[in-house]
Amino acid sequence: YVKPAKRKKGIGTALLKHLEDTIRNVGVKEIVCDFRINDVEKTFLYKNGYNYWFKSNFMTYNGSKLAVDNDEIINYEDKYYHECQKVFSEAFHKMRLSVGLDSTLSLPSDEERNQYKENAENIFLLRKNGEIVAAVRLEANEIDSLAVGVEHQHKGYGKALLSYAVNRLLDKGYTTVALWVVEGNSAKFLYEKVGFIKERVHEFVVKGIK
C-alpha cells in the first residue's frame, strides 16, 4: 500500500520489484494475485508485466436453512479418497475448459490424500446407489469447492449438496455463507437460484518470474 500523496513516484513499482526478487530467490517461478476490479490496480499490475488469467465472483448467502432432498450424504472417510479425487478433478477440469482456461486433470497424490484425511470433518459426499456422485469441502464459513461427477451433472445432486452445505454452516452459527465462482461457470446460476448474491468480482493475474 502506498499513501495517495506519495503515489506516481515509483514507490509501488520499487516495492513490487523487491517483493518479486525476494520470492524469486526462494525458488518461486510464478506469481498469482487478485484484486477487486478497478482501473488503478489493473493498470499498475499490467504495466509491471502481469497478465490476465480469469475473473471470479465472490457470492454470499444470508438467508435461512434450505430444503434438502432425501439423498444419502455422508462424511468423508479415507476409503473414499480415489472416488472423491476423481469427482473433483474431472469436474473442475471440465469447468476450466468451458470458460476458456488451460487445464489438465489433477492426479491423486499422498499429499492431497493426507490433506483430505486431516480435513475429513469438513468434507461431505453425496452417494447414489453406492457411488460417490458429488463432493463438497467447507472452510470456516466458506464453501471452498463443490463438484458433481461429470456423468452425474444436471440431475439435482449439486443443488442437494449445496443446500446441505449451507445448512451445516448455518448450524455452526455462521450467519453468512460465502463462496467463489469463476466467471462463466454455469454453476453461478444454481447459486443465484438458491439465494446467493454477488458481492464483488475479482480479477486474477499471473506473471512468470524465472
mmCIF file of C-alpha atoms in Angstrom:
data_model
loop_
_atom_site.group_PDB
_atom_site.id
_atom_site.type_symbol
_atom_site.label_atom_id
_atom_site.label_comp_id
_atom_site.label_asym_id
_atom_site.label_seq_id
_atom_site.Cartn_x
_atom_site.Cartn_y
_atom_site.Cartn_z
ATOM 1 C CA TYR A 1 0.000 0.000 0.000
ATOM 2 C CA VAL A 2 1.242 3.452 -0.928
ATOM 3 C CA LYS A 3 -0.351 6.558 0.591
ATOM 4 C CA PRO A 4 -2.249 8.588 -2.042
ATOM 5 C CA ALA A 5 0.012 11.635 -1.604
ATOM 6 C CA LYS A 6 3.089 9.520 -2.403
ATOM 7 C CA ARG A 7 1.729 7.751 -5.470
ATOM 8 C CA LYS A 8 3.012 8.079 -9.047
ATOM 9 C CA LYS A 9 6.590 8.414 -7.783
ATOM 10 C CA GLY A 10 7.712 4.838 -8.490
ATOM 11 C CA ILE A 11 7.407 3.692 -4.879
ATOM 12 C CA GLY A 12 4.826 0.992 -5.614
ATOM 13 C CA THR A 13 6.838 -0.326 -8.562
ATOM 14 C CA ALA A 14 10.007 -0.446 -6.429
ATOM 15 C CA LEU A 15 8.215 -2.314 -3.643
ATOM 16 C CA LEU A 16 6.726 -4.798 -6.111
ATOM 17 C CA LYS A 17 10.112 -5.443 -7.738
ATOM 18 C CA HIS A 18 11.677 -6.021 -4.308
ATOM 19 C CA LEU A 19 8.927 -8.486 -3.445
ATOM 20 C CA GLU A 20 9.372 -10.332 -6.747
ATOM 21 C CA ASP A 21 13.150 -10.553 -6.241
ATOM 22 C CA THR A 22 12.667 -11.865 -2.709
ATOM 23 C CA ILE A 23 10.293 -14.677 -3.651
ATOM 24 C CA ARG A 24 12.284 -15.496 -6.805
ATOM 25 C CA ASN A 25 15.307 -16.132 -4.583
ATOM 26 C CA VAL A 26 13.415 -18.828 -2.663
ATOM 27 C CA GLY A 27 12.519 -20.691 -5.850
ATOM 28 C CA VAL A 28 9.106 -19.279 -6.797
ATOM 29 C CA LYS A 29 8.696 -19.218 -10.566
ATOM 30 C CA GLU A 30 5.237 -17.727 -10.963
ATOM 31 C CA ILE A 31 3.179 -15.160 -9.074
ATOM 32 C CA VAL A 32 -0.612 -15.146 -8.971
ATOM 33 C CA CYS A 33 -2.527 -12.323 -7.364
ATOM 34 C CA ASP A 34 -6.037 -10.949 -7.439
ATOM 35 C CA PHE A 35 -7.731 -7.618 -6.905
ATOM 36 C CA ARG A 36 -11.234 -6.235 -6.768
ATOM 37 C CA ILE A 37 -11.749 -4.968 -10.280
ATOM 38 C CA ASN A 38 -10.732 -1.339 -10.674
ATOM 39 C CA ASP A 39 -8.724 0.550 -13.297
ATOM 40 C CA VAL A 40 -5.995 1.785 -10.938
ATOM 41 C CA GLU A 41 -4.772 -1.610 -9.758
ATOM 42 C CA LYS A 42 -5.328 -3.169 -13.185
ATOM 43 C CA THR A 43 -3.198 -0.526 -14.907
ATOM 44 C CA PHE A 44 -0.446 -0.817 -12.277
ATOM 45 C CA LEU A 45 -0.198 -4.615 -12.490
ATOM 46 C CA TYR A 46 -0.432 -4.795 -16.285
ATOM 47 C CA LYS A 47 2.293 -2.136 -16.551
ATOM 48 C CA ASN A 48 4.508 -4.342 -14.383
ATOM 49 C CA GLY A 49 4.154 -7.424 -16.533
ATOM 50 C CA TYR A 50 1.134 -9.190 -15.055
ATOM 51 C CA ASN A 51 -1.281 -10.824 -17.453
ATOM 52 C CA TYR A 52 -4.991 -11.513 -17.227
ATOM 53 C CA TRP A 53 -5.911 -15.054 -16.121
ATOM 54 C CA PHE A 54 -9.593 -15.103 -15.135
ATOM 55 C CA LYS A 55 -12.318 -13.360 -13.150
ATOM 56 C CA SER A 56 -14.139 -14.788 -10.135
ATOM 57 C CA ASN A 57 -17.327 -13.759 -8.344
ATOM 58 C CA PHE A 58 -17.480 -13.571 -4.560
ATOM 59 C CA MET A 59 -21.027 -14.530 -3.519
ATOM 60 C CA THR A 60 -22.784 -14.688 -0.169
ATOM 61 C CA TYR A 61 -25.930 -16.252 1.260
ATOM 62 C CA ASN A 62 -27.667 -14.627 4.217
ATOM 63 C CA GLY A 63 -30.949 -16.498 4.293
ATOM 64 C CA SER A 64 -32.466 -19.260 6.386
ATOM 65 C CA LYS A 65 -31.924 -23.009 6.149
ATOM 66 C CA LEU A 66 -32.710 -24.660 2.829
ATOM 67 C CA ALA A 67 -34.801 -27.693 1.975
ATOM 68 C CA VAL A 68 -32.624 -30.743 1.248
ATOM 69 C CA ASP A 69 -33.681 -33.663 -0.916
ATOM 70 C CA ASN A 70 -33.694 -37.079 0.705
ATOM 71 C CA ASP A 71 -30.274 -38.088 -0.629
ATOM 72 C CA GLU A 72 -27.588 -40.077 1.154
ATOM 73 C CA ILE A 73 -24.980 -37.548 2.289
ATOM 74 C CA ILE A 74 -22.073 -38.834 4.351
ATOM 75 C CA ASN A 75 -18.863 -37.584 5.930
ATOM 76 C CA TYR A 76 -15.650 -38.183 4.016
ATOM 77 C CA GLU A 77 -13.522 -41.187 5.010
ATOM 78 C CA ASP A 78 -10.091 -42.109 3.678
ATOM 79 C CA LYS A 79 -11.506 -45.160 1.879
ATOM 80 C CA TYR A 80 -13.362 -42.769 -0.444
ATOM 81 C CA TYR A 81 -10.256 -40.823 -1.482
ATOM 82 C CA HIS A 82 -9.938 -42.092 -5.057
ATOM 83 C CA GLU A 83 -13.637 -41.686 -5.835
ATOM 84 C CA CYS A 84 -13.686 -38.222 -4.264
ATOM 85 C CA GLN A 85 -10.496 -37.118 -6.011
ATOM 86 C CA LYS A 86 -11.900 -38.251 -9.363
ATOM 87 C CA VAL A 87 -15.089 -36.226 -8.870
ATOM 88 C CA PHE A 88 -13.189 -33.015 -8.022
ATOM 89 C CA SER A 89 -10.512 -33.500 -10.690
ATOM 90 C CA GLU A 90 -12.835 -34.240 -13.610
ATOM 91 C CA ALA A 91 -15.497 -31.689 -12.685
ATOM 92 C CA PHE A 92 -13.071 -28.788 -12.272
ATOM 93 C CA HIS A 93 -11.143 -29.814 -15.394
ATOM 94 C CA LYS A 94 -14.386 -29.666 -17.380
ATOM 95 C CA MET A 95 -15.277 -26.294 -15.828
ATOM 96 C CA ARG A 96 -11.903 -24.729 -16.582
ATOM 97 C CA LEU A 97 -12.080 -25.822 -20.220
ATOM 98 C CA SER A 98 -15.648 -24.492 -20.501
ATOM 99 C CA VAL A 99 -14.534 -20.973 -19.525
ATOM 100 C CA GLY A 100 -11.507 -20.996 -21.803
ATOM 101 C CA LEU A 101 -8.757 -21.762 -19.282
ATOM 102 C CA ASP A 102 -5.902 -24.165 -19.886
ATOM 103 C CA SER A 103 -6.383 -27.295 -17.820
ATOM 104 C CA THR A 104 -5.064 -30.761 -17.119
ATOM 105 C CA LEU A 105 -6.591 -33.399 -14.883
ATOM 106 C CA SER A 106 -5.129 -33.365 -11.383
ATOM 107 C CA LEU A 107 -3.742 -36.729 -10.314
ATOM 108 C CA PRO A 108 -4.058 -38.487 -6.954
ATOM 109 C CA SER A 109 -1.227 -37.808 -4.521
ATOM 110 C CA ASP A 110 -0.256 -38.815 -0.999
ATOM 111 C CA GLU A 111 -0.016 -35.146 -0.027
ATOM 112 C CA GLU A 112 -3.573 -34.429 -1.123
ATOM 113 C CA ARG A 113 -4.841 -37.636 0.456
ATOM 114 C CA ASN A 114 -3.362 -36.580 3.797
ATOM 115 C CA GLN A 115 -4.959 -33.136 3.459
ATOM 116 C CA TYR A 116 -8.344 -34.754 2.859
ATOM 117 C CA LYS A 117 -7.845 -37.021 5.860
ATOM 118 C CA GLU A 118 -6.932 -34.100 8.124
ATOM 119 C CA ASN A 119 -9.981 -32.146 6.931
ATOM 120 C CA ALA A 120 -12.404 -35.089 6.817
ATOM 121 C CA GLU A 121 -14.912 -33.475 9.163
ATOM 122 C CA ASN A 122 -15.409 -30.662 6.629
ATOM 123 C CA ILE A 123 -15.819 -32.813 3.510
ATOM 124 C CA PHE A 124 -19.181 -34.292 2.601
ATOM 125 C CA LEU A 125 -20.117 -36.736 -0.115
ATOM 126 C CA LEU A 126 -23.406 -37.445 -1.848
ATOM 127 C CA ARG A 127 -23.762 -41.116 -2.616
ATOM 128 C CA LYS A 128 -26.210 -42.706 -5.048
ATOM 129 C CA ASN A 129 -26.526 -46.458 -5.419
ATOM 130 C CA GLY A 130 -23.240 -46.914 -3.580
ATOM 131 C CA GLU A 131 -21.333 -44.487 -5.848
ATOM 132 C CA ILE A 132 -19.919 -41.074 -4.900
ATOM 133 C CA VAL A 133 -21.590 -38.654 -7.327
ATOM 134 C CA ALA A 134 -20.822 -35.278 -5.704
ATOM 135 C CA ALA A 135 -18.488 -33.793 -3.094
ATOM 136 C CA VAL A 136 -18.146 -30.546 -1.168
ATOM 137 C CA ARG A 137 -15.387 -29.051 1.010
ATOM 138 C CA LEU A 138 -16.037 -26.428 3.672
ATOM 139 C CA GLU A 139 -13.625 -23.981 5.293
ATOM 140 C CA ALA A 140 -14.819 -21.672 8.073
ATOM 141 C CA ASN A 141 -17.973 -20.046 6.685
ATOM 142 C CA GLU A 142 -16.990 -20.714 3.072
ATOM 143 C CA ILE A 143 -17.964 -23.411 0.599
ATOM 144 C CA ASP A 144 -14.420 -23.979 -0.619
ATOM 145 C CA SER A 145 -15.327 -26.261 -3.516
ATOM 146 C CA LEU A 146 -18.382 -28.134 -4.778
ATOM 147 C CA ALA A 147 -18.219 -30.687 -7.563
ATOM 148 C CA VAL A 148 -20.574 -33.130 -9.250
ATOM 149 C CA GLY A 149 -19.208 -36.075 -11.227
ATOM 150 C CA VAL A 150 -19.271 -35.234 -14.938
ATOM 151 C CA GLU A 151 -21.552 -38.173 -15.741
ATOM 152 C CA HIS A 152 -23.999 -37.179 -12.989
ATOM 153 C CA GLN A 153 -24.446 -33.481 -13.682
ATOM 154 C CA HIS A 154 -27.842 -31.824 -14.269
ATOM 155 C CA LYS A 155 -29.641 -34.316 -12.030
ATOM 156 C CA GLY A 156 -30.107 -32.107 -8.973
ATOM 157 C CA TYR A 157 -27.177 -33.505 -6.982
ATOM 158 C CA GLY A 158 -25.335 -30.188 -6.956
ATOM 159 C CA LYS A 159 -28.323 -28.329 -5.540
ATOM 160 C CA ALA A 160 -28.884 -31.030 -2.906
ATOM 161 C CA LEU A 161 -25.285 -30.967 -1.693
ATOM 162 C CA LEU A 162 -25.100 -27.161 -1.864
ATOM 163 C CA SER A 163 -28.218 -26.881 0.302
ATOM 164 C CA TYR A 164 -26.804 -29.409 2.761
ATOM 165 C CA ALA A 165 -23.525 -27.475 2.966
ATOM 166 C CA VAL A 166 -25.325 -24.176 3.583
ATOM 167 C CA ASN A 167 -27.351 -25.770 6.382
ATOM 168 C CA ARG A 168 -24.229 -27.262 8.004
ATOM 169 C CA LEU A 169 -22.601 -23.839 8.149
ATOM 170 C CA LEU A 170 -25.739 -22.164 9.474
ATOM 171 C CA ASP A 171 -25.957 -24.860 12.154
ATOM 172 C CA LYS A 172 -22.411 -23.949 13.185
ATOM 173 C CA GLY A 173 -23.589 -20.440 13.940
ATOM 174 C CA TYR A 174 -22.473 -18.593 10.823
ATOM 175 C CA THR A 175 -24.987 -16.048 9.552
ATOM 176 C CA THR A 176 -23.297 -15.606 6.191
ATOM 177 C CA VAL A 177 -22.166 -18.392 3.859
ATOM 178 C CA ALA A 178 -19.651 -17.435 1.168
ATOM 179 C CA LEU A 179 -18.182 -18.941 -1.985
ATOM 180 C CA TRP A 180 -16.225 -18.038 -5.111
ATOM 181 C CA VAL A 181 -17.313 -18.982 -8.626
ATOM 182 C CA VAL A 182 -15.275 -18.409 -11.784
ATOM 183 C CA GLU A 183 -16.871 -16.003 -14.258
ATOM 184 C CA GLY A 184 -18.536 -18.066 -16.983
ATOM 185 C CA ASN A 185 -19.053 -21.131 -14.787
ATOM 186 C CA SER A 186 -22.668 -22.230 -15.270
ATOM 187 C CA ALA A 187 -22.834 -23.158 -11.552
ATOM 188 C CA LYS A 188 -23.316 -19.439 -10.859
ATOM 189 C CA PHE A 189 -26.956 -19.775 -11.968
ATOM 190 C CA LEU A 190 -27.510 -22.522 -9.393
ATOM 191 C CA TYR A 191 -26.026 -20.367 -6.638
ATOM 192 C CA GLU A 192 -28.245 -17.449 -7.621
ATOM 193 C CA LYS A 193 -31.314 -19.684 -7.736
ATOM 194 C CA VAL A 194 -30.647 -20.911 -4.203
ATOM 195 C CA GLY A 195 -30.258 -17.337 -2.948
ATOM 196 C CA PHE A 196 -26.578 -16.382 -3.188
ATOM 197 C CA ILE A 197 -25.896 -12.766 -4.139
ATOM 198 C CA LYS A 198 -22.825 -11.477 -5.977
ATOM 199 C CA GLU A 199 -20.920 -9.110 -3.694
ATOM 200 C CA ARG A 200 -17.961 -8.287 -5.905
ATOM 201 C CA VAL A 201 -15.798 -9.507 -8.802
ATOM 202 C CA HIS A 202 -12.046 -10.048 -8.607
ATOM 203 C CA GLU A 203 -9.593 -10.310 -11.473
ATOM 204 C CA PHE A 204 -6.772 -12.824 -11.159
ATOM 205 C CA VAL A 205 -3.478 -12.087 -12.889
ATOM 206 C CA VAL A 206 -0.288 -14.062 -13.327
ATOM 207 C CA LYS A 207 3.384 -13.340 -14.022
ATOM 208 C CA GLY A 208 6.348 -15.634 -14.601
ATOM 209 C CA ILE A 209 9.472 -14.633 -12.633
ATOM 210 C CA LYS A 210 12.000 -17.332 -13.524
#
